[in-house]
Amino acid sequence: MGACSTARRWMLVFAAPLLLNCGGGGSGGGSGGASGENEIGPTDTTAPQVTLTAPVNLAIDLTGTLALGAVATDNIAVTRVEFEVDGLGAGTDDTAPFAASVNTAEYAAGQHVVRARARDAAGNVSAWSAATVKFGGSTSVPAGFTKNERFISGLSQATALAQAPDGRLFIAEQGGAVRVYKAGGLLLQPFVRLAVDASGERGLIGLTLHPNFPATPHVFAHYTVNAGAAGATHNRISRFTAQGDEAMASSELVLVELPPLSAATNHNGGALHFGADGKLYVGVGENADPSKSQDLRSPLGKLLRFNDDGSIPADNPFFAAQQGLARAVWAYGLRNPFSFAVQPLTGRIHINDAGANTWEEINVGVAGANFGWPGSEGPDNVGAGIAAPLFAYRHSDAAPPGSGPGGFFTGFAIAGGTFYPATGVFPAPYHSNYFFADFGRRFIGRLDPANGNAAYAFASISDAPVDMRVGIDGALLVLGRAGVTRISSP
Ligand SMILES: [Ca+2]
Ligand SMILES: [Ca+2]
């Protein structure tokens, strides 16, 4: 249609008796513009074409100075080729041969996307020509960022992190303590110390603050109750009332008692966060019984949704069809949603689901969605009625390495995710990115929503990451088992 209407404008200008092939005559018509009559000629509407020639797609072990190259053509003339790495400018060249270079040491080791596009004097731009490549070396945070791995140290088996508007950090330790970090120090006295069963993946596994905290001084915890009697151990969601830096004595209000756990100590899920709708969402694992994930009568293997008092909203997707706690099910087909994140303002939810054999997943939360476990993992076996992951990465390299979903990202337990806000101290291309971390490989990646959620290596840390959030000062706080790493810009 575009080619056809372009040609019709030409006919008005030249009154030429052209026979128009509306099926694909656009570039042919554009070529005619180069043949003369330019003083009264039409505006050039034909975009250049470009091919990135260096680096080649799926190149690996790129270190040192990397030469970028492109060939570009246009019906009139290419006036500029722009190069980018990860959506950030990496040089321009106005004359052929089109080239630039980047210092790979300024980027975290791992996957990056190099691309080029061309423009002409009329401002037409080509599509991007891109290559997904792997930088080698040992850089663990991009140039322009500062990583402090000892921002907080001395934590014991940490699991979750929350921040109050006054800057205090509330940190859950698996053994049951909620620690408070305030004014540059970790307070010796915990906010509360819960009696938990911390065997395997059990224990204090989730923590969040009321969205109106501290005016509404409620702290929410997800933990495994050590009930003593066989078959009685279960996970619980409770609310505590803060008084200064500690929970008011006897302020625990049990909101939800999840079903008794089996002997399996893994796949408890953990994270809980408030949505933009003011509801409390909780990730619950399938307790190593995959059949629970598809069973809408069970709250296991689900993302649950509650009111802030623990009651179940009547607009939950299965409220009418189910009974009891199953009415809290908001999304299902999950294996072990240990972490998830809510985007500020938009309320978009990304659910990280730790996979079994092949894939780690990032899923977009939608009421009633089925994310497929156990019949589907990652992009495999996504049948009718199953929501495919937004992004998935493999446990080991594809053949060839870097090909297929996830590219060069490999790991074995996605654990930690957070959205960068729409504004903040990080450079603009990082705004609204989704950061995700892998517990096993200890990397932090980012999804770039402005570029189709392309994934780039962002950083790596020494500790095993379990949770992340963007602090009120705009720095990325990565909770590891033993401490907090702060990544700031500059
Ligand atoms: Ca042109
Ligand atoms: Ca899935």
GROMACS .gro file of C-alpha atoms and ligand atoms in nm:
model
  492
    1MET     CA    1   0.000   0.000   0.000
    2GLY     CA    2   0.285   0.238   0.082
    3ALA     CA    3   0.455   0.180  -0.250
    4CYS     CA    4   0.132   0.236  -0.435
    5SER     CA    5   0.052   0.566  -0.268
    6THR     CA    6   0.410   0.684  -0.319
    7ALA     CA    7   0.382   0.614  -0.688
    8ARG     CA    8   0.053   0.802  -0.714
    9ARG     CA    9   0.218   1.111  -0.569
   10TRP     CA   10   0.483   1.083  -0.837
   11MET     CA   11   0.216   1.071  -1.103
   12LEU     CA   12   0.072   1.397  -0.979
   13VAL     CA   13   0.412   1.563  -0.993
   14PHE     CA   14   0.520   1.439  -1.335
   15ALA     CA   15   0.184   1.352  -1.491
   16ALA     CA   16   0.367   1.051  -1.625
   17PRO     CA   17   0.166   0.768  -1.779
   18LEU     CA   18   0.324   0.507  -1.559
   19LEU     CA   19   0.194   0.159  -1.526
   20LEU     CA   20   0.204   0.096  -1.160
   21ASN     CA   21   0.277  -0.232  -0.998
   22CYS     CA   22   0.123  -0.177  -0.662
   23GLY     CA   23   0.249  -0.511  -0.542
   24GLY     CA   24   0.607  -0.400  -0.496
   25GLY     CA   25   0.711  -0.104  -0.703
   26GLY     CA   26   0.827   0.111  -0.412
   27SER     CA   27   1.199   0.078  -0.450
   28GLY     CA   28   1.176   0.089  -0.828
   29GLY     CA   29   0.996   0.419  -0.806
   30GLY     CA   30   1.255   0.539  -0.561
   31SER     CA   31   1.535   0.450  -0.798
   32GLY     CA   32   1.374   0.675  -1.053
   33GLY     CA   33   1.432   0.968  -0.822
   34ALA     CA   34   1.805   0.937  -0.866
   35SER     CA   35   1.785   0.973  -1.242
   36GLY     CA   36   1.743   1.351  -1.251
   37GLU     CA   37   1.472   1.618  -1.210
   38ASN     CA   38   1.577   1.667  -0.851
   39GLU     CA   39   1.510   2.039  -0.833
   40ILE     CA   40   1.141   1.981  -0.867
   41GLY     CA   41   1.156   1.617  -0.766
   42PRO     CA   42   0.965   1.458  -0.488
   43THR     CA   43   1.095   1.400  -0.143
   44ASP     CA   44   1.311   1.089  -0.117
   45THR     CA   45   1.103   0.829   0.064
   46THR     CA   46   1.323   0.529   0.002
   47ALA     CA   47   1.517   0.412   0.305
   48PRO     CA   48   1.871   0.280   0.282
   49GLN     CA   49   1.953  -0.083   0.340
   50VAL     CA   50   2.228  -0.203   0.571
   51THR     CA   51   2.399  -0.525   0.665
   52LEU     CA   52   2.619  -0.553   0.971
   53THR     CA   53   2.930  -0.737   0.853
   54ALA     CA   54   3.136  -0.733   1.174
   55PRO     CA   55   3.104  -0.891   1.420
   56VAL     CA   56   2.930  -1.193   1.274
   57ASN     CA   57   2.623  -1.333   1.443
   58LEU     CA   58   2.699  -1.577   1.728
   59ALA     CA   59   3.066  -1.476   1.748
   60ILE     CA   60   3.215  -1.575   2.084
   61ASP     CA   61   3.509  -1.487   2.306
   62LEU     CA   62   3.527  -1.131   2.176
   63THR     CA   63   3.784  -0.939   2.378
   64GLY     CA   64   3.988  -0.622   2.348
   65THR     CA   65   3.897  -0.375   2.077
   66LEU     CA   66   3.614  -0.499   1.859
   67ALA     CA   67   3.586  -0.369   1.503
   68LEU     CA   68   3.233  -0.298   1.386
   69GLY     CA   69   3.158  -0.284   1.016
   70ALA     CA   70   2.859  -0.248   0.786
   71VAL     CA   71   2.776  -0.219   0.419
   72ALA     CA   72   2.493   0.015   0.329
   73THR     CA   73   2.324   0.125   0.009
   74ASP     CA   74   2.062   0.382  -0.082
   75ASN     CA   75   1.882   0.503  -0.393
   76ILE     CA   76   2.056   0.842  -0.351
   77ALA     CA   77   2.324   0.825  -0.085
   78VAL     CA   78   2.385   0.688   0.261
   79THR     CA   79   2.476   0.981   0.483
   80ARG     CA   80   2.540   0.800   0.809
   81VAL     CA   81   2.565   0.456   0.964
   82GLU     CA   82   2.502   0.432   1.338
   83PHE     CA   83   2.633   0.147   1.548
   84GLU     CA   84   2.493   0.039   1.884
   85VAL     CA   85   2.577  -0.214   2.150
   86ASP     CA   86   2.278  -0.313   2.363
   87GLY     CA   87   2.074  -0.020   2.236
   88LEU     CA   88   2.342   0.231   2.338
   89GLY     CA   89   2.534   0.439   2.086
   90ALA     CA   90   2.870   0.287   1.986
   91GLY     CA   91   2.980   0.524   1.713
   92THR     CA   92   2.875   0.663   1.376
   93ASP     CA   93   3.042   0.679   1.038
   94ASP     CA   94   2.937   0.913   0.755
   95THR     CA   95   3.151   0.766   0.477
   96ALA     CA   96   3.201   0.419   0.339
   97PRO     CA   97   3.349   0.186   0.437
   98PHE     CA   98   3.127   0.220   0.744
   99ALA     CA   99   3.312   0.126   1.060
  100ALA     CA  100   3.347   0.189   1.430
  101SER     CA  101   3.506   0.015   1.725
  102VAL     CA  102   3.418  -0.063   2.084
  103ASN     CA  103   3.625  -0.163   2.382
  104THR     CA  104   3.473  -0.490   2.496
  105ALA     CA  105   3.630  -0.442   2.838
  106GLU     CA  106   3.370  -0.172   2.901
  107TYR     CA  107   3.092  -0.431   2.895
  108ALA     CA  108   3.015  -0.718   3.128
  109ALA     CA  109   3.128  -1.054   2.997
  110GLY     CA  110   2.842  -1.238   2.830
  111GLN     CA  111   2.576  -1.173   2.569
  112HIS     CA  112   2.551  -0.844   2.383
  113VAL     CA  113   2.366  -0.729   2.074
  114VAL     CA  114   2.561  -0.526   1.818
  115ARG     CA  115   2.360  -0.356   1.547
  116ALA     CA  116   2.381  -0.098   1.271
  117ARG     CA  117   2.139   0.112   1.076
  118ALA     CA  118   2.181   0.360   0.792
  119ARG     CA  119   2.017   0.690   0.709
  120ASP     CA  120   1.999   0.919   0.408
  121ALA     CA  121   1.984   1.297   0.365
  122ALA     CA  122   1.605   1.294   0.370
  123GLY     CA  123   1.608   1.129   0.713
  124ASN     CA  124   1.496   0.783   0.601
  125VAL     CA  125   1.644   0.513   0.820
  126SER     CA  126   1.696   0.147   0.749
  127ALA     CA  127   1.592  -0.134   0.977
  128TRP     CA  128   1.859  -0.247   1.221
  129SER     CA  129   2.091  -0.524   1.115
  130ALA     CA  130   2.197  -0.705   1.433
  131ALA     CA  131   2.431  -0.971   1.562
  132THR     CA  132   2.402  -1.150   1.896
  133VAL     CA  133   2.751  -1.212   2.027
  134LYS     CA  134   2.937  -1.308   2.343
  135PHE     CA  135   3.201  -1.086   2.496
  136GLY     CA  136   3.475  -1.263   2.687
  137GLY     CA  137   3.701  -1.112   2.947
  138SER     CA  138   3.629  -1.063   3.313
  139THR     CA  139   3.442  -0.732   3.328
  140SER     CA  140   3.168  -0.770   3.587
  141VAL     CA  141   2.987  -0.437   3.552
  142PRO     CA  142   2.966  -0.192   3.259
  143ALA     CA  143   3.184   0.117   3.234
  144GLY     CA  144   3.008   0.404   3.404
  145PHE     CA  145   2.875   0.185   3.684
  146THR     CA  146   3.019   0.114   4.027
  147LYS     CA  147   2.972  -0.218   4.200
  148ASN     CA  148   3.007  -0.248   4.576
  149GLU     CA  149   2.982  -0.612   4.677
  150ARG     CA  150   3.012  -0.525   5.045
  151PHE     CA  151   2.737  -0.268   5.065
  152ILE     CA  152   2.588  -0.496   5.332
  153SER     CA  153   2.774  -0.799   5.460
  154GLY     CA  154   2.725  -1.042   5.744
  155LEU     CA  155   2.383  -1.174   5.648
  156SER     CA  156   2.299  -1.537   5.708
  157GLN     CA  157   2.126  -1.726   5.428
  158ALA     CA  158   1.932  -1.422   5.310
  159THR     CA  159   1.623  -1.477   5.095
  160ALA     CA  160   1.433  -1.153   5.036
  161LEU     CA  161   1.471  -0.777   5.047
  162ALA     CA  162   1.227  -0.486   5.090
  163GLN     CA  163   1.281  -0.113   5.132
  164ALA     CA  164   1.081   0.147   5.320
  165PRO     CA  165   1.035   0.498   5.174
  166ASP     CA  166   1.267   0.627   5.449
  167GLY     CA  167   1.547   0.413   5.306
  168ARG     CA  168   1.552   0.135   5.566
  169LEU     CA  169   1.605  -0.209   5.419
  170PHE     CA  170   1.421  -0.508   5.562
  171ILE     CA  171   1.601  -0.832   5.485
  172ALA     CA  172   1.470  -1.183   5.541
  173GLU     CA  173   1.709  -1.456   5.652
  174GLN     CA  174   1.604  -1.813   5.585
  175GLY     CA  175   1.652  -1.907   5.950
  176GLY     CA  176   1.369  -1.675   6.053
  177ALA     CA  177   1.518  -1.335   6.132
  178VAL     CA  178   1.407  -1.014   5.963
  179ARG     CA  179   1.708  -0.783   5.969
  180VAL     CA  180   1.695  -0.405   5.939
  181TYR     CA  181   1.963  -0.197   5.765
  182LYS     CA  182   1.946   0.165   5.867
  183ALA     CA  183   2.174   0.468   5.836
  184GLY     CA  184   2.464   0.266   5.699
  185GLY     CA  185   2.449  -0.025   5.939
  186LEU     CA  186   2.281  -0.356   5.999
  187LEU     CA  187   2.097  -0.340   6.331
  188LEU     CA  188   2.191  -0.613   6.575
  189GLN     CA  189   1.838  -0.652   6.698
  190PRO     CA  190   1.619  -0.811   6.429
  191PHE     CA  191   1.278  -0.670   6.346
  192VAL     CA  192   1.141  -1.009   6.442
  193ARG     CA  193   1.283  -1.357   6.482
  194LEU     CA  194   1.044  -1.630   6.372
  195ALA     CA  195   1.054  -1.996   6.464
  196VAL     CA  196   1.076  -2.171   6.128
  197ASP     CA  197   1.160  -2.500   5.966
  198ALA     CA  198   1.457  -2.398   5.751
  199SER     CA  199   1.544  -2.737   5.607
  200GLY     CA  200   1.614  -2.746   5.234
  201GLU     CA  201   1.441  -2.453   5.067
  202ARG     CA  202   1.205  -2.398   5.361
  203GLY     CA  203   1.219  -2.117   5.611
  204LEU     CA  204   1.153  -1.745   5.594
  205ILE     CA  205   1.127  -1.715   5.216
  206GLY     CA  206   0.939  -1.394   5.142
  207LEU     CA  207   0.904  -1.044   5.283
  208THR     CA  208   0.730  -0.724   5.178
  209LEU     CA  209   0.601  -0.399   5.324
  210HIS     CA  210   0.253  -0.256   5.295
  211PRO     CA  211   0.240  -0.009   5.002
  212ASN     CA  212   0.148   0.265   5.250
  213PHE     CA  213   0.429   0.176   5.489
  214PRO     CA  214   0.511   0.327   5.737
  215ALA     CA  215   0.176   0.511   5.767
  216THR     CA  216   0.027   0.164   5.752
  217PRO     CA  217   0.303  -0.007   5.953
  218HIS     CA  218   0.254  -0.360   5.826
  219VAL     CA  219   0.527  -0.605   5.732
  220PHE     CA  220   0.428  -0.927   5.555
  221ALA     CA  221   0.626  -1.249   5.580
  222HIS     CA  222   0.604  -1.590   5.410
  223TYR     CA  223   0.760  -1.869   5.614
  224THR     CA  224   0.753  -2.238   5.692
  225VAL     CA  225   0.589  -2.316   6.023
  226ASN     CA  226   0.767  -2.583   6.220
  227ALA     CA  227   0.456  -2.748   6.356
  228GLY     CA  228   0.636  -3.045   6.506
  229ALA     CA  229   0.383  -3.312   6.424
  230ALA     CA  230   0.437  -3.514   6.107
  231GLY     CA  231   0.232  -3.381   5.817
  232ALA     CA  232   0.164  -3.050   5.986
  233THR     CA  233   0.458  -2.849   5.857
  234HIS     CA  234   0.329  -2.586   5.617
  235ASN     CA  235   0.394  -2.241   5.477
  236ARG     CA  236   0.222  -1.939   5.626
  237ILE     CA  237   0.170  -1.574   5.538
  238SER     CA  238   0.161  -1.342   5.837
  239ARG     CA  239   0.138  -0.972   5.900
  240PHE     CA  240   0.342  -0.791   6.166
  241THR     CA  241   0.302  -0.437   6.295
  242ALA     CA  242   0.614  -0.226   6.306
  243GLN     CA  243   0.696  -0.006   6.599
  244GLY     CA  244   1.013   0.176   6.506
  245ASP     CA  245   1.263  -0.084   6.388
  246GLU     CA  246   1.099  -0.380   6.558
  247ALA     CA  247   0.775  -0.570   6.535
  248MET     CA  248   0.532  -0.487   6.811
  249ALA     CA  249   0.518  -0.775   7.056
  250SER     CA  250   0.243  -1.025   6.975
  251SER     CA  251   0.148  -0.829   6.665
  252GLU     CA  252   0.161  -1.131   6.435
  253LEU     CA  253  -0.165  -1.178   6.251
  254VAL     CA  254  -0.175  -1.504   6.056
  255LEU     CA  255  -0.336  -1.427   5.720
  256VAL     CA  256  -0.300  -1.752   5.527
  257GLU     CA  257  -0.216  -2.110   5.625
  258LEU     CA  258  -0.109  -2.299   5.314
  259PRO     CA  259  -0.164  -2.677   5.293
  260PRO     CA  260   0.060  -2.924   5.476
  261LEU     CA  261   0.387  -2.992   5.296
  262SER     CA  262   0.504  -3.335   5.190
  263ALA     CA  263   0.843  -3.467   5.296
  264ALA     CA  264   0.992  -3.272   5.006
  265THR     CA  265   1.166  -2.962   5.136
  266ASN     CA  266   1.204  -2.791   4.798
  267HIS     CA  267   0.988  -2.580   4.564
  268ASN     CA  268   0.820  -2.357   4.819
  269GLY     CA  269   0.821  -2.041   4.605
  270GLY     CA  270   0.858  -1.748   4.839
  271ALA     CA  271   0.827  -1.393   4.707
  272LEU     CA  272   0.537  -1.173   4.801
  273HIS     CA  273   0.476  -0.824   4.667
  274PHE     CA  274   0.189  -0.580   4.641
  275GLY     CA  275   0.057  -0.516   4.292
  276ALA     CA  276  -0.031  -0.175   4.156
  277ASP     CA  277  -0.390  -0.278   4.236
  278GLY     CA  278  -0.311  -0.286   4.608
  279LYS     CA  279  -0.346  -0.665   4.625
  280LEU     CA  280  -0.093  -0.896   4.785
  281TYR     CA  281   0.056  -1.147   4.538
  282VAL     CA  282   0.244  -1.456   4.661
  283GLY     CA  283   0.456  -1.704   4.466
  284VAL     CA  284   0.390  -2.062   4.584
  285GLY     CA  285   0.585  -2.362   4.457
  286GLU     CA  286   0.446  -2.707   4.381
  287ASN     CA  287   0.631  -2.877   4.670
  288ALA     CA  288   0.797  -3.112   4.421
  289ASP     CA  289   0.458  -3.251   4.313
  290PRO     CA  290   0.422  -3.127   3.952
  291SER     CA  291   0.060  -3.240   3.931
  292LYS     CA  292  -0.034  -2.963   4.175
  293SER     CA  293   0.061  -2.695   3.924
  294GLN     CA  294  -0.230  -2.777   3.692
  295ASP     CA  295  -0.475  -2.860   3.973
  296LEU     CA  296  -0.689  -2.551   4.025
  297ARG     CA  297  -0.817  -2.697   4.353
  298SER     CA  298  -0.470  -2.659   4.501
  299PRO     CA  299  -0.290  -2.332   4.585
  300LEU     CA  300   0.047  -2.498   4.512
  301GLY     CA  301   0.238  -2.417   4.193
  302LYS     CA  302   0.055  -2.086   4.161
  303LEU     CA  303   0.073  -1.712   4.195
  304LEU     CA  304  -0.190  -1.625   4.459
  305ARG     CA  305  -0.369  -1.293   4.506
  306PHE     CA  306  -0.511  -1.163   4.834
  307ASN     CA  307  -0.646  -0.846   4.986
  308ASP     CA  308  -0.409  -0.687   5.236
  309ASP     CA  309  -0.604  -0.845   5.522
  310GLY     CA  310  -0.559  -1.196   5.379
  311SER     CA  311  -0.914  -1.223   5.247
  312ILE     CA  312  -0.959  -1.331   4.886
  313PRO     CA  313  -1.072  -1.077   4.624
  314ALA     CA  314  -1.398  -1.176   4.457
  315ASP     CA  315  -1.259  -1.071   4.117
  316ASN     CA  316  -0.990  -1.340   4.123
  317PRO     CA  317  -1.014  -1.548   3.804
  318PHE     CA  318  -1.117  -1.875   3.973
  319PHE     CA  319  -1.305  -1.730   4.268
  320ALA     CA  320  -1.646  -1.844   4.144
  321ALA     CA  321  -1.531  -2.189   4.031
  322GLN     CA  322  -1.324  -2.288   4.332
  323GLN     CA  323  -1.354  -2.314   4.707
  324GLY     CA  324  -1.141  -2.214   5.002
  325LEU     CA  325  -0.781  -2.114   4.943
  326ALA     CA  326  -0.802  -2.219   4.576
  327ARG     CA  327  -1.005  -1.903   4.521
  328ALA     CA  328  -0.680  -1.712   4.571
  329VAL     CA  329  -0.526  -1.862   4.255
  330TRP     CA  330  -0.441  -1.583   4.011
  331ALA     CA  331  -0.211  -1.769   3.769
  332TYR     CA  332  -0.103  -2.134   3.751
  333GLY     CA  333   0.121  -2.387   3.581
  334LEU     CA  334   0.424  -2.270   3.781
  335ARG     CA  335   0.697  -2.487   3.929
  336ASN     CA  336   0.887  -2.276   4.178
  337PRO     CA  337   0.817  -1.902   4.149
  338PHE     CA  338   1.075  -1.807   4.410
  339SER     CA  339   1.087  -1.450   4.277
  340PHE     CA  340   0.867  -1.216   4.080
  341ALA     CA  341   0.844  -0.840   4.036
  342VAL     CA  342   0.583  -0.569   3.987
  343GLN     CA  343   0.660  -0.279   3.754
  344PRO     CA  344   0.602   0.058   3.920
  345LEU     CA  345   0.296   0.247   3.792
  346THR     CA  346   0.200  -0.002   3.519
  347GLY     CA  347   0.156  -0.296   3.755
  348ARG     CA  348   0.301  -0.537   3.498
  349ILE     CA  349   0.417  -0.854   3.672
  350HIS     CA  350   0.711  -1.068   3.567
  351ILE     CA  351   0.713  -1.412   3.725
  352ASN     CA  352   1.047  -1.591   3.736
  353ASP     CA  353   0.989  -1.965   3.730
  354ALA     CA  354   1.282  -2.188   3.813
  355GLY     CA  355   1.287  -2.477   3.570
  356ALA     CA  356   1.364  -2.847   3.600
  357ASN     CA  357   1.576  -2.988   3.320
  358THR     CA  358   1.629  -2.737   3.045
  359TRP     CA  359   1.490  -2.387   3.089
  360GLU     CA  360   1.455  -2.092   3.328
  361GLU     CA  361   1.155  -1.869   3.258
  362ILE     CA  362   1.037  -1.511   3.283
  363ASN     CA  363   0.660  -1.500   3.243
  364VAL     CA  364   0.425  -1.206   3.206
  365GLY     CA  365   0.160  -1.226   3.477
  366VAL     CA  366  -0.197  -1.231   3.349
  367ALA     CA  367  -0.506  -1.318   3.552
  368GLY     CA  368  -0.599  -1.680   3.484
  369ALA     CA  369  -0.287  -1.757   3.280
  370ASN     CA  370  -0.148  -2.111   3.266
  371PHE     CA  371   0.230  -2.114   3.233
  372GLY     CA  372   0.237  -2.479   3.142
  373TRP     CA  373   0.436  -2.667   3.404
  374PRO     CA  374   0.478  -2.965   3.403
  375GLY     CA  375   0.377  -3.039   3.044
  376SER     CA  376   0.564  -2.738   2.914
  377GLU     CA  377   0.897  -2.595   3.022
  378GLY     CA  378   1.037  -2.281   2.866
  379PRO     CA  379   0.944  -2.258   2.498
  380ASP     CA  380   0.902  -2.637   2.473
  381ASN     CA  381   0.556  -2.792   2.429
  382VAL     CA  382   0.368  -2.463   2.452
  383GLY     CA  383   0.030  -2.593   2.344
  384ALA     CA  384  -0.309  -2.428   2.320
  385GLY     CA  385  -0.408  -2.247   2.637
  386ILE     CA  386  -0.052  -2.218   2.766
  387ALA     CA  387   0.120  -1.882   2.798
  388ALA     CA  388   0.472  -1.899   2.655
  389PRO     CA  389   0.745  -1.729   2.856
  390LEU     CA  390   0.846  -1.377   2.763
  391PHE     CA  391   1.207  -1.493   2.792
  392ALA     CA  392   1.367  -1.824   2.872
  393TYR     CA  393   1.729  -1.933   2.895
  394ARG     CA  394   1.880  -2.277   2.886
  395HIS     CA  395   2.072  -2.472   3.146
  396SER     CA  396   2.351  -2.536   2.894
  397ASP     CA  397   2.457  -2.402   2.557
  398ALA     CA  398   2.245  -2.462   2.251
  399ALA     CA  399   2.407  -2.589   1.931
  400PRO     CA  400   2.558  -2.369   1.807
  401PRO     CA  401   2.610  -2.172   2.128
  402GLY     CA  402   2.399  -1.857   2.138
  403SER     CA  403   2.134  -1.980   1.897
  404GLY     CA  404   1.769  -2.003   1.985
  405PRO     CA  405   1.575  -1.863   2.283
  406GLY     CA  406   1.792  -1.719   2.557
  407GLY     CA  407   2.095  -1.685   2.333
  408PHE     CA  408   2.417  -1.710   2.527
  409PHE     CA  409   2.248  -1.690   2.866
  410THR     CA  410   2.277  -2.015   3.054
  411GLY     CA  411   2.208  -2.084   3.420
  412PHE     CA  412   2.009  -2.311   3.643
  413ALA     CA  413   1.797  -2.116   3.889
  414ILE     CA  414   1.644  -1.780   3.809
  415ALA     CA  415   1.621  -1.601   4.143
  416GLY     CA  416   1.566  -1.230   4.159
  417GLY     CA  417   1.404  -0.981   3.929
  418THR     CA  418   1.318  -0.613   3.935
  419PHE     CA  419   1.207  -0.342   3.699
  420TYR     CA  420   1.411  -0.027   3.671
  421PRO     CA  421   1.166   0.265   3.704
  422ALA     CA  422   1.077   0.485   3.407
  423THR     CA  423   1.318   0.747   3.539
  424GLY     CA  424   1.629   0.736   3.755
  425VAL     CA  425   2.005   0.780   3.774
  426PHE     CA  426   2.084   0.493   3.538
  427PRO     CA  427   2.124   0.607   3.173
  428ALA     CA  428   1.797   0.639   2.985
  429PRO     CA  429   1.833   0.314   2.784
  430TYR     CA  430   1.821   0.128   3.118
  431HIS     CA  431   1.492   0.285   3.222
  432SER     CA  432   1.202   0.039   3.239
  433ASN     CA  433   1.444  -0.251   3.179
  434TYR     CA  434   1.378  -0.576   3.363
  435PHE     CA  435   1.680  -0.705   3.554
  436PHE     CA  436   1.698  -1.076   3.630
  437ALA     CA  437   1.955  -1.288   3.811
  438ASP     CA  438   2.062  -1.650   3.818
  439PHE     CA  439   2.143  -1.809   4.153
  440GLY     CA  440   2.376  -2.069   4.004
  441ARG     CA  441   2.574  -1.868   3.750
  442ARG     CA  442   2.561  -1.546   3.955
  443PHE     CA  443   2.492  -1.316   3.662
  444ILE     CA  444   2.253  -1.027   3.623
  445GLY     CA  445   2.093  -0.979   3.285
  446ARG     CA  446   1.854  -0.718   3.158
  447LEU     CA  447   1.564  -0.724   2.918
  448ASP     CA  448   1.532  -0.415   2.698
  449PRO     CA  449   1.162  -0.350   2.634
  450ALA     CA  450   1.242  -0.076   2.380
  451ASN     CA  451   1.406  -0.340   2.162
  452GLY     CA  452   1.177  -0.639   2.175
  453ASN     CA  453   1.300  -0.748   2.518
  454ALA     CA  454   1.643  -0.832   2.383
  455ALA     CA  455   1.859  -0.967   2.667
  456TYR     CA  456   2.203  -0.830   2.753
  457ALA     CA  457   2.461  -0.924   3.013
  458PHE     CA  458   2.465  -0.649   3.278
  459ALA     CA  459   2.679  -0.767   3.567
  460SER     CA  460   2.800  -1.058   3.771
  461ILE     CA  461   2.853  -1.085   4.146
  462SER     CA  462   3.048  -1.317   4.374
  463ASP     CA  463   2.758  -1.407   4.601
  464ALA     CA  464   2.462  -1.616   4.484
  465PRO     CA  465   2.178  -1.374   4.407
  466VAL     CA  466   1.832  -1.441   4.550
  467ASP     CA  467   1.646  -1.109   4.522
  468MET     CA  468   1.685  -0.764   4.368
  469ARG     CA  469   1.526  -0.427   4.387
  470VAL     CA  470   1.598  -0.075   4.273
  471GLY     CA  471   1.663   0.136   4.580
  472ILE     CA  472   1.502   0.472   4.639
  473ASP     CA  473   1.830   0.633   4.526
  474GLY     CA  474   1.808   0.457   4.188
  475ALA     CA  475   2.089   0.206   4.252
  476LEU     CA  476   2.034  -0.165   4.188
  477LEU     CA  477   2.048  -0.364   4.511
  478VAL     CA  478   2.123  -0.733   4.465
  479LEU     CA  479   2.063  -0.955   4.764
  480GLY     CA  480   2.292  -1.253   4.786
  481ARG     CA  481   2.296  -1.522   5.049
  482ALA     CA  482   2.549  -1.334   5.261
  483GLY     CA  483   2.503  -0.967   5.177
  484VAL     CA  484   2.385  -0.694   4.946
  485THR     CA  485   2.571  -0.577   4.634
  486ARG     CA  486   2.495  -0.222   4.526
  487ILE     CA  487   2.539  -0.128   4.160
  488SER     CA  488   2.518   0.245   4.104
  489SER     CA  489   2.566   0.489   3.817
  490PRO     CA  490   2.824   0.639   3.802
  491CA      CA  491   1.697   0.726   0.013
  492CA      CA  492   0.625  -2.236   3.147
   0.00000   0.00000   0.00000
